[in-house]
């Protein structure tokens, strides 16, 4: 049993943060650029002064990572439970796909845990602020945030791995539904949390 830290996020902010992250995944899975950064900035500019301060940056980092980790864990619980009968009936191709899915899930979960348990979020926030604050005035404005955050908060490589994982989950769900006769072969549903 893993002992992941529980991060308390107000429900409204947690739901909106999850939606923004899923919007990023959708954009990446379709080869588009996500456009959530001004909304993300507004969500964490708690005092409304038009800048993201260290405490706000720290909260953003921790909550965003927590949402991503929790969604992965929920997906694992709902769709990747071992089923002995299904495993016996799998073709070699299905077994290989299942193994790849589990490996990718393990890689992502390990990454989230290392970031959540690694160096303090205060330290990361200070580093992030120094990278975003191109004017060197000690403040991160909306413009600075929207220019730098895409590469630093949700790096394209990480988003691509997440999008791949949820696409593979979606393919698995569709395959299982087809086997049960619940969907047509021409369905274009997206995977996992992306379709929600």
Coordinates of N, CA and C in Angstrom, one line a residue:
X1 N 0.9 -1.2 0.0 CA 0.0 0.0 0.0 C 0.9 1.2 0.0
X2 N 0.7 2.1 -0.9 CA 1.5 3.4 -1.0 C 0.9 4.4 0.0
X3 N 1.8 5.2 0.4 CA 1.4 6.3 1.4 C 1.6 7.6 0.8
X4 N 0.8 8.0 -0.2 CA 1.0 9.3 -0.9 C 0.4 10.3 0.0
X5 N 1.0 11.5 0.0 CA 0.5 12.6 0.7 C -0.8 13.1 0.2
X6 N -1.7 13.4 1.0 CA -3.0 13.9 0.6 C -2.9 15.4 0.6
X7 N -3.2 16.0 -0.5 CA -3.1 17.4 -0.7 C -4.6 17.9 -0.7
X8 N -4.9 18.8 0.3 CA -6.2 19.3 0.4 C -6.4 20.5 -0.6
X9 N -7.3 20.3 -1.5 CA -7.6 21.3 -2.6 C -9.1 21.7 -2.5
X10 N -9.4 22.9 -2.4 CA -10.8 23.3 -2.3 C -11.5 22.7 -3.6
X11 N -12.7 22.1 -3.4 CA -13.4 21.4 -4.5 C -13.5 22.2 -5.8
X12 N -13.9 23.5 -5.8 CA -14.0 24.2 -7.0 C -12.7 24.4 -7.7
X13 N -11.6 24.7 -7.0 CA -10.3 24.9 -7.6 C -9.8 23.5 -8.1
X14 N -10.0 22.5 -7.3 CA -9.6 21.1 -7.8 C -10.2 20.7 -9.1
X15 N -11.5 21.0 -9.2 CA -12.3 20.6 -10.4 C -11.8 21.4 -11.6
X16 N -11.6 22.7 -11.4 CA -11.1 23.6 -12.5 C -9.7 23.2 -12.9
X17 N -8.9 22.9 -11.9 CA -7.5 22.6 -12.2 C -7.4 21.3 -13.0
X18 N -8.3 20.3 -12.6 CA -8.4 19.0 -13.3 C -8.8 19.3 -14.8
X19 N -9.8 20.1 -14.9 CA -10.3 20.5 -16.3 C -9.3 21.1 -17.1
X20 N -8.5 22.0 -16.6 CA -7.5 22.7 -17.3 C -6.4 21.7 -17.7
X21 N -6.0 20.8 -16.8 CA -5.0 19.8 -17.2 C -5.5 18.9 -18.3
X22 N -6.8 18.5 -18.2 CA -7.4 17.6 -19.2 C -7.4 18.3 -20.5
X23 N -7.7 19.6 -20.5 CA -7.7 20.4 -21.7 C -6.3 20.4 -22.4
X24 N -5.3 20.4 -21.5 CA -3.9 20.3 -22.0 C -3.7 18.9 -22.7
X25 N -4.1 17.9 -22.0 CA -3.9 16.5 -22.5 C -4.7 16.4 -23.9
X26 N -5.9 16.9 -24.0 CA -6.6 16.9 -25.2 C -5.9 17.6 -26.3
X27 N -5.4 18.8 -26.0 CA -4.7 19.6 -27.0 C -3.4 18.8 -27.5
X28 N -2.7 18.3 -26.6 CA -1.5 17.5 -26.9 C -1.8 16.3 -27.7
X29 N -2.9 15.6 -27.3 CA -3.2 14.3 -28.1 C -3.7 14.6 -29.5
X30 N -4.1 15.9 -29.8 CA -4.5 16.2 -31.1 C -3.5 17.1 -31.8
X31 N -2.3 17.2 -31.2 CA -1.2 17.9 -31.9 C -1.3 19.4 -31.8
X32 N -2.2 19.9 -30.9 CA -2.4 21.3 -30.7 C -1.6 21.8 -29.5
X33 N -1.6 23.2 -29.4 CA -1.0 23.8 -28.3 C -2.0 24.2 -27.2
X34 N -1.8 23.8 -26.0 CA -2.8 24.1 -24.9 C -2.8 25.6 -24.7
X35 N -4.0 26.2 -24.5 CA -4.2 27.6 -24.2 C -4.9 27.7 -22.8
X36 N -4.3 27.3 -21.8 CA -5.0 27.4 -20.4 C -4.2 28.3 -19.5
X37 N -3.1 28.9 -19.9 CA -2.2 29.5 -19.0 C -2.8 30.8 -18.3
X38 N -3.5 31.5 -19.0 CA -4.1 32.7 -18.4 C -5.2 32.3 -17.4
X39 N -5.9 31.2 -17.6 CA -6.9 30.7 -16.6 C -6.2 30.2 -15.4
X40 N -5.1 29.5 -15.6 CA -4.3 28.9 -14.5 C -3.7 30.0 -13.7
X41 N -3.2 31.0 -14.3 CA -2.7 32.2 -13.6 C -3.8 32.8 -12.7
X42 N -4.9 33.1 -13.3 CA -6.0 33.7 -12.6 C -6.5 32.8 -11.4
X43 N -6.5 31.5 -11.6 CA -6.9 30.6 -10.5 C -6.0 30.7 -9.3
X44 N -4.7 31.0 -9.5 CA -3.7 31.0 -8.4 C -3.3 32.4 -8.0
X45 N -3.7 33.4 -8.7 CA -3.4 34.8 -8.3 C -4.5 35.1 -7.2
X46 N -4.3 34.5 -6.0 CA -5.3 34.6 -4.9 C -5.6 36.0 -4.5
X47 N -4.6 36.8 -4.4 CA -4.9 38.2 -3.9 C -5.3 39.2 -5.0
X48 N -5.3 38.7 -6.3 CA -5.7 39.5 -7.4 C -4.8 40.7 -7.8
X49 N -3.5 40.6 -7.4 CA -2.6 41.7 -7.7 C -2.0 41.7 -9.1
X50 N -2.4 40.7 -9.9 CA -1.8 40.6 -11.2 C -0.4 39.9 -11.3
X51 N 0.0 39.3 -10.2 CA 1.3 38.6 -10.1 C 1.1 37.3 -9.4
X52 N 1.9 36.3 -9.7 CA 2.0 35.1 -8.9 C 3.1 35.2 -7.9
X53 N 2.8 35.1 -6.6 CA 3.8 35.2 -5.6 C 4.3 33.8 -5.2
X54 N 5.3 33.8 -4.4 CA 5.9 32.5 -4.1 C 4.9 31.5 -3.4
X55 N 4.1 32.0 -2.5 CA 3.1 31.1 -1.8 C 2.1 30.6 -2.8
X56 N 1.7 31.5 -3.8 CA 0.8 31.1 -4.8 C 1.4 30.1 -5.8
X57 N 2.6 30.3 -6.1 CA 3.4 29.4 -7.0 C 3.5 28.0 -6.4
X58 N 3.9 28.0 -5.1 CA 4.1 26.8 -4.3 C 2.8 26.0 -4.3
X59 N 1.6 26.6 -4.1 CA 0.3 26.0 -4.0 C 0.0 25.4 -5.4
X60 N 0.2 26.2 -6.5 CA 0.0 25.8 -7.8 C 0.7 24.5 -8.1
X61 N 2.0 24.5 -7.9 CA 2.9 23.3 -8.2 C 2.4 22.1 -7.5
X62 N 2.1 22.2 -6.2 CA 1.7 21.1 -5.4 C 0.3 20.6 -5.8
X63 N -0.6 21.5 -6.0 CA -2.0 21.0 -6.4 C -2.0 20.5 -7.8
X64 N -1.3 21.0 -8.7 CA -1.3 20.5 -10.1 C -0.7 19.1 -10.1
X65 N 0.4 18.9 -9.4 CA 1.0 17.6 -9.4 C 0.1 16.6 -8.7
X66 N -0.6 17.0 -7.6 CA -1.5 16.2 -6.9 C -2.7 15.7 -7.7
X67 N -3.2 16.7 -8.5 CA -4.4 16.3 -9.4 C -3.9 15.3 -10.4
X68 N -2.8 15.5 -11.0 CA -2.3 14.5 -12.0 C -2.1 13.1 -11.4
X69 N -1.4 13.1 -10.2 CA -1.2 11.8 -9.5 C -2.5 11.1 -9.1
X70 N -3.4 11.9 -8.6 CA -4.7 11.3 -8.1 C -5.5 10.8 -9.3
X71 N -5.5 11.5 -10.4 CA -6.2 11.0 -11.6 C -5.6 9.7 -12.1
X72 N -4.3 9.6 -12.1 CA -3.7 8.4 -12.5 C -4.0 7.2 -11.6
X73 N -4.0 7.5 -10.3 CA -4.4 6.4 -9.3 C -5.8 6.0 -9.5
X74 N -6.7 6.9 -9.7 CA -8.1 6.6 -9.9 C -8.3 5.8 -11.2
X75 N -7.6 6.2 -12.3 CA -7.6 5.4 -13.5 C -7.1 4.0 -13.3
X76 N -6.0 3.9 -12.6 CA -5.5 2.5 -12.3 C -6.5 1.7 -11.6
X77 N -7.1 2.3 -10.6 CA -8.1 1.5 -9.8 C -9.3 1.1 -10.6
X78 N -9.7 1.9 -11.5 CA -10.9 1.7 -12.3 C -10.7 0.8 -13.5
X79 N -9.6 0.9 -14.1 CA -9.4 0.2 -15.4 C -8.3 -0.8 -15.5
X80 N -7.4 -0.8 -14.5 CA -6.3 -1.7 -14.7 C -6.2 -2.7 -13.5
X81 N -7.3 -3.0 -13.0 CA -7.4 -4.1 -12.0 C -7.1 -5.4 -12.6
X82 N -6.2 -6.2 -12.0 CA -5.9 -7.5 -12.6 C -7.2 -8.4 -12.7
X83 N -7.4 -9.0 -13.8 CA -8.6 -9.9 -14.0 C -8.0 -11.2 -14.6
X84 N -7.9 -12.2 -13.7 CA -7.3 -13.5 -14.1 C -7.9 -14.0 -15.4
X85 N -9.3 -14.0 -15.5 CA -10.0 -14.6 -16.6 C -9.7 -13.8 -17.9
X86 N -9.6 -12.5 -17.8 CA -9.3 -11.7 -19.0 C -7.9 -11.9 -19.4
X87 N -7.0 -12.1 -18.4 CA -5.6 -12.3 -18.7 C -5.4 -13.6 -19.4
X88 N -6.1 -14.6 -19.0 CA -6.0 -15.9 -19.7 C -6.5 -15.9 -21.1
X89 N -7.5 -15.0 -21.4 CA -8.1 -14.9 -22.7 C -7.3 -14.0 -23.7
X90 N -6.3 -13.2 -23.1 CA -5.6 -12.2 -23.9 C -4.8 -12.9 -25.0
X91 N -4.7 -12.2 -26.2 CA -3.8 -12.6 -27.2 C -2.4 -12.0 -26.8
X92 N -1.4 -12.4 -27.5 CA -0.1 -11.9 -27.2 C 0.0 -10.4 -27.4
X93 N -0.7 -9.9 -28.4 CA -0.7 -8.5 -28.7 C -1.4 -7.7 -27.5
X94 N -2.5 -8.3 -27.1 CA -3.2 -7.6 -25.9 C -2.4 -7.7 -24.7
X95 N -1.7 -8.8 -24.4 CA -0.9 -8.9 -23.2 C 0.3 -7.9 -23.3
X96 N 0.9 -7.7 -24.5 CA 2.0 -6.8 -24.7 C 1.5 -5.4 -24.4
X97 N 0.3 -5.1 -24.9 CA -0.3 -3.7 -24.8 C -0.6 -3.5 -23.3
X98 N -1.1 -4.5 -22.6 CA -1.4 -4.4 -21.2 C -0.1 -4.1 -20.4
X99 N 0.9 -4.9 -20.7 CA 2.2 -4.7 -20.1 C 2.8 -3.3 -20.3
X100 N 2.7 -2.8 -21.5 CA 3.2 -1.4 -21.8 C 2.4 -0.4 -21.0
X101 N 1.1 -0.6 -20.9 CA 0.2 0.3 -20.2 C 0.6 0.3 -18.7
X102 N 0.9 -0.8 -18.1 CA 1.3 -0.9 -16.7 C 2.7 -0.2 -16.5
X103 N 3.6 -0.5 -17.5 CA 4.9 0.1 -17.3 C 4.8 1.7 -17.4
X104 N 4.0 2.2 -18.3 CA 3.8 3.6 -18.5 C 3.2 4.2 -17.2
X105 N 2.2 3.5 -16.7 CA 1.5 4.0 -15.4 C 2.6 4.0 -14.3
X106 N 3.4 3.0 -14.2 CA 4.4 2.9 -13.2 C 5.4 4.1 -13.3
X107 N 5.8 4.3 -14.5 CA 6.7 5.4 -14.8 C 6.2 6.8 -14.4
X108 N 4.9 7.0 -14.8 CA 4.2 8.3 -14.4 C 4.1 8.4 -12.9
X109 N 3.6 7.4 -12.3 CA 3.3 7.4 -10.8 C 4.6 7.6 -10.1
X110 N 5.7 7.0 -10.5 CA 7.0 7.2 -9.9 C 7.5 8.6 -10.0
X111 N 7.3 9.2 -11.2 CA 7.7 10.6 -11.5 C 6.9 11.5 -10.5
X112 N 5.6 11.3 -10.5 CA 4.7 12.2 -9.6 C 5.2 12.1 -8.1
X113 N 5.4 10.9 -7.7 CA 5.8 10.7 -6.3 C 7.1 11.3 -6.0
X114 N 8.1 11.1 -6.9 CA 9.4 11.7 -6.7 C 9.3 13.2 -6.6
X115 N 8.5 13.8 -7.4 CA 8.3 15.3 -7.3 C 7.6 15.7 -6.1
X116 N 6.6 15.0 -5.7 CA 5.8 15.3 -4.5 C 6.6 15.1 -3.2
X117 N 7.5 14.1 -3.2 CA 8.3 13.8 -2.0 C 9.7 14.4 -2.1
X118 N 10.1 14.9 -3.2 CA 11.4 15.4 -3.4 C 11.7 16.7 -2.7
X119 N 12.6 17.5 -3.3 CA 12.9 18.8 -2.7 C 11.6 19.7 -2.4
X120 N 11.7 20.5 -1.5 CA 10.5 21.3 -1.0 C 9.9 22.0 -2.2
X121 N 8.6 22.2 -2.1 CA 7.9 23.0 -3.1 C 8.3 24.5 -3.0
X122 N 8.7 24.9 -1.8 CA 9.2 26.3 -1.6 C 10.4 26.5 -2.5
X123 N 11.3 25.5 -2.4 CA 12.6 25.6 -3.2 C 12.2 25.6 -4.7
X124 N 11.4 24.7 -5.1 CA 11.0 24.6 -6.6 C 10.3 25.9 -7.0
X125 N 9.5 26.5 -6.1 CA 8.8 27.7 -6.4 C 9.8 28.8 -6.7
X126 N 10.8 28.9 -5.8 CA 11.8 29.9 -6.0 C 12.5 29.8 -7.3
X127 N 12.9 28.5 -7.6 CA 13.5 28.2 -8.9 C 12.6 28.6 -10.1
X128 N 11.4 28.2 -10.0 CA 10.4 28.5 -11.1 C 10.2 30.0 -11.2
X129 N 10.1 30.7 -10.1 CA 9.9 32.1 -10.2 C 11.2 32.8 -10.9
X130 N 12.4 32.3 -10.6 CA 13.6 32.9 -11.2 C 13.6 32.6 -12.7
X131 N 13.0 31.5 -13.1 CA 13.0 31.1 -14.5 C 11.9 31.9 -15.3
X132 N 10.8 32.2 -14.6 CA 9.7 32.9 -15.2 C 9.8 34.4 -15.2
X133 N 10.5 34.9 -14.2 CA 10.6 36.3 -14.0 C 11.7 36.9 -14.9
X134 N 11.4 37.1 -16.2 CA 12.4 37.6 -17.2 C 12.7 39.0 -17.0
X135 N 11.8 39.8 -16.4 CA 12.1 41.2 -16.1 C 13.0 41.4 -14.9
X136 N 13.2 40.4 -14.1 CA 14.0 40.4 -12.9 C 13.6 41.4 -11.9
X137 N 12.2 41.6 -11.8 CA 11.7 42.5 -10.8 C 11.2 41.8 -9.5
X138 N 11.4 40.4 -9.5 CA 11.0 39.6 -8.3 C 9.5 39.2 -8.4
X139 N 8.8 39.6 -9.5 CA 7.4 39.3 -9.6 C 7.2 38.5 -10.9
X140 N 6.2 37.6 -10.9 CA 5.8 36.9 -12.2 C 4.5 37.5 -12.6
X141 N 4.5 38.2 -13.7 CA 3.3 38.8 -14.3 C 2.6 37.8 -15.2
X142 N 1.4 38.1 -15.6 CA 0.6 37.2 -16.4 C 1.4 37.0 -17.7
X143 N 1.9 38.0 -18.3 CA 2.7 37.8 -19.6 C 3.9 36.9 -19.4
X144 N 4.6 37.1 -18.3 CA 5.8 36.2 -18.1 C 5.3 34.8 -17.8
X145 N 4.2 34.6 -17.1 CA 3.7 33.3 -16.8 C 3.3 32.6 -18.1
X146 N 2.5 33.3 -18.9 CA 2.0 32.6 -20.1 C 3.1 32.3 -21.1
X147 N 4.2 33.0 -21.1 CA 5.3 32.7 -22.0 C 6.1 31.6 -21.5
X148 N 6.3 31.5 -20.2 CA 7.3 30.5 -19.6 C 6.6 29.2 -19.1
X149 N 5.4 29.3 -18.6 CA 4.8 28.2 -17.9 C 4.6 27.0 -18.7
X150 N 4.2 27.1 -20.0 CA 4.0 25.8 -20.7 C 5.2 24.9 -20.7
X151 N 6.4 25.4 -20.8 CA 7.6 24.6 -20.8 C 8.0 24.1 -19.4
X152 N 7.7 24.9 -18.4 CA 8.1 24.6 -17.0 C 7.1 23.9 -16.2
X153 N 5.9 24.2 -16.3 CA 4.9 23.6 -15.4 C 4.4 22.3 -15.9
X154 N 4.1 22.2 -17.2 CA 3.6 21.0 -17.8 C 4.5 20.8 -19.1
X155 N 5.7 20.3 -18.9 CA 6.6 20.1 -20.0 C 6.0 19.2 -21.1
X156 N 6.3 19.6 -22.3 CA 5.7 18.8 -23.4 C 6.0 17.3 -23.3
X157 N 7.1 16.9 -22.9 CA 7.5 15.5 -22.8 C 6.6 14.8 -21.8
X158 N 6.3 15.4 -20.6 CA 5.5 14.8 -19.6 C 4.0 14.8 -20.1
X159 N 3.6 15.8 -20.7 CA 2.2 15.8 -21.2 C 2.0 14.7 -22.3
X160 N 3.0 14.6 -23.1 CA 3.0 13.5 -24.2 C 2.9 12.1 -23.6
X161 N 3.6 11.9 -22.5 CA 3.6 10.6 -21.8 C 2.2 10.4 -21.2
X162 N 1.7 11.4 -20.5 CA 0.3 11.3 -20.0 C -0.7 11.1 -21.0
X163 N -0.6 11.9 -22.1 CA -1.6 11.7 -23.2 C -1.5 10.3 -23.8
X164 N -0.3 9.8 -23.9 CA -0.2 8.4 -24.4 C -0.8 7.4 -23.5
X165 N -0.6 7.6 -22.2 CA -1.2 6.7 -21.2 C -2.7 6.7 -21.3
X166 N -3.3 7.8 -21.3 CA -4.7 7.9 -21.3 C -5.3 7.5 -22.7
X167 N -4.6 7.6 -23.7 CA -5.0 7.1 -25.1 C -5.0 5.6 -25.0
X168 N -4.0 5.0 -24.4 CA -3.9 3.5 -24.3 C -5.0 3.0 -23.4
X169 N -5.3 3.7 -22.4 CA -6.4 3.3 -21.5 C -7.7 3.4 -22.3
X170 N -7.9 4.5 -23.0 CA -9.1 4.6 -23.9 C -9.3 3.4 -24.9
X171 N -8.1 3.1 -25.5 CA -8.2 2.0 -26.4 C -8.5 0.7 -25.7
X172 N -8.0 0.5 -24.5 CA -8.4 -0.7 -23.7 C -9.9 -0.7 -23.4
X173 N -10.4 0.4 -23.0 CA -11.8 0.5 -22.6 C -12.7 0.2 -23.8
X174 N -12.3 0.8 -25.0 CA -13.1 0.6 -26.2 C -13.0 -0.9 -26.6
X175 N -11.8 -1.5 -26.5 CA -11.7 -2.9 -26.9 C -12.6 -3.8 -26.0
X176 N -12.6 -3.5 -24.7 CA -13.4 -4.3 -23.8 C -14.9 -4.1 -24.1
X177 N -15.2 -2.9 -24.4 CA -16.7 -2.6 -24.7 C -17.1 -3.3 -26.0
X178 N -16.2 -3.3 -27.0 CA -16.5 -3.9 -28.2 C -16.7 -5.4 -28.0
X179 N -15.8 -6.0 -27.2 CA -15.9 -7.4 -26.9 C -17.3 -7.8 -26.2
X180 N -17.8 -6.8 -25.4 CA -19.1 -7.0 -24.7 C -20.2 -6.6 -25.6
X181 N -19.9 -6.0 -26.8 CA -20.9 -5.6 -27.7 C -21.6 -4.3 -27.3
X182 N -20.8 -3.4 -26.6 CA -21.4 -2.2 -26.1 C -21.2 -0.9 -27.0
X183 N -20.2 -1.0 -27.9 CA -19.9 0.1 -28.8 C -19.7 -0.4 -30.2
X184 N -19.8 0.5 -31.1 CA -19.5 0.2 -32.5 C -18.1 0.4 -32.8
X185 N -17.6 -0.3 -33.8 CA -16.1 -0.2 -34.2 C -15.7 1.2 -34.6
X186 N -16.7 2.0 -35.1 CA -16.3 3.4 -35.6 C -16.4 4.5 -34.6
X187 N -16.5 4.1 -33.3 CA -16.5 5.1 -32.2 C -15.2 5.8 -32.2
X188 N -15.2 7.1 -31.9 CA -14.0 7.9 -31.8 C -13.8 8.5 -30.4
X189 N -14.1 7.7 -29.4 CA -13.9 8.2 -28.0 C -12.5 8.4 -27.7
X190 N -12.2 9.3 -26.8 CA -10.8 9.5 -26.3 C -10.6 8.7 -25.0
X191 N -9.4 8.6 -24.6 CA -9.1 7.7 -23.5 C -9.2 8.3 -22.1
X192 N -9.4 7.4 -21.2 CA -9.3 7.7 -19.8 C -10.0 9.0 -19.4
X193 N -9.2 9.8 -18.6 CA -9.7 11.1 -18.1 C -10.0 12.1 -19.3
X194 N -9.4 11.9 -20.4 CA -9.5 12.8 -21.5 C -10.9 12.8 -22.0
X195 N -11.7 11.7 -21.9 CA -13.0 11.7 -22.4 C -14.0 12.2 -21.4
X196 N -13.6 12.4 -20.2 CA -14.6 12.9 -19.2 C -14.9 14.3 -19.3

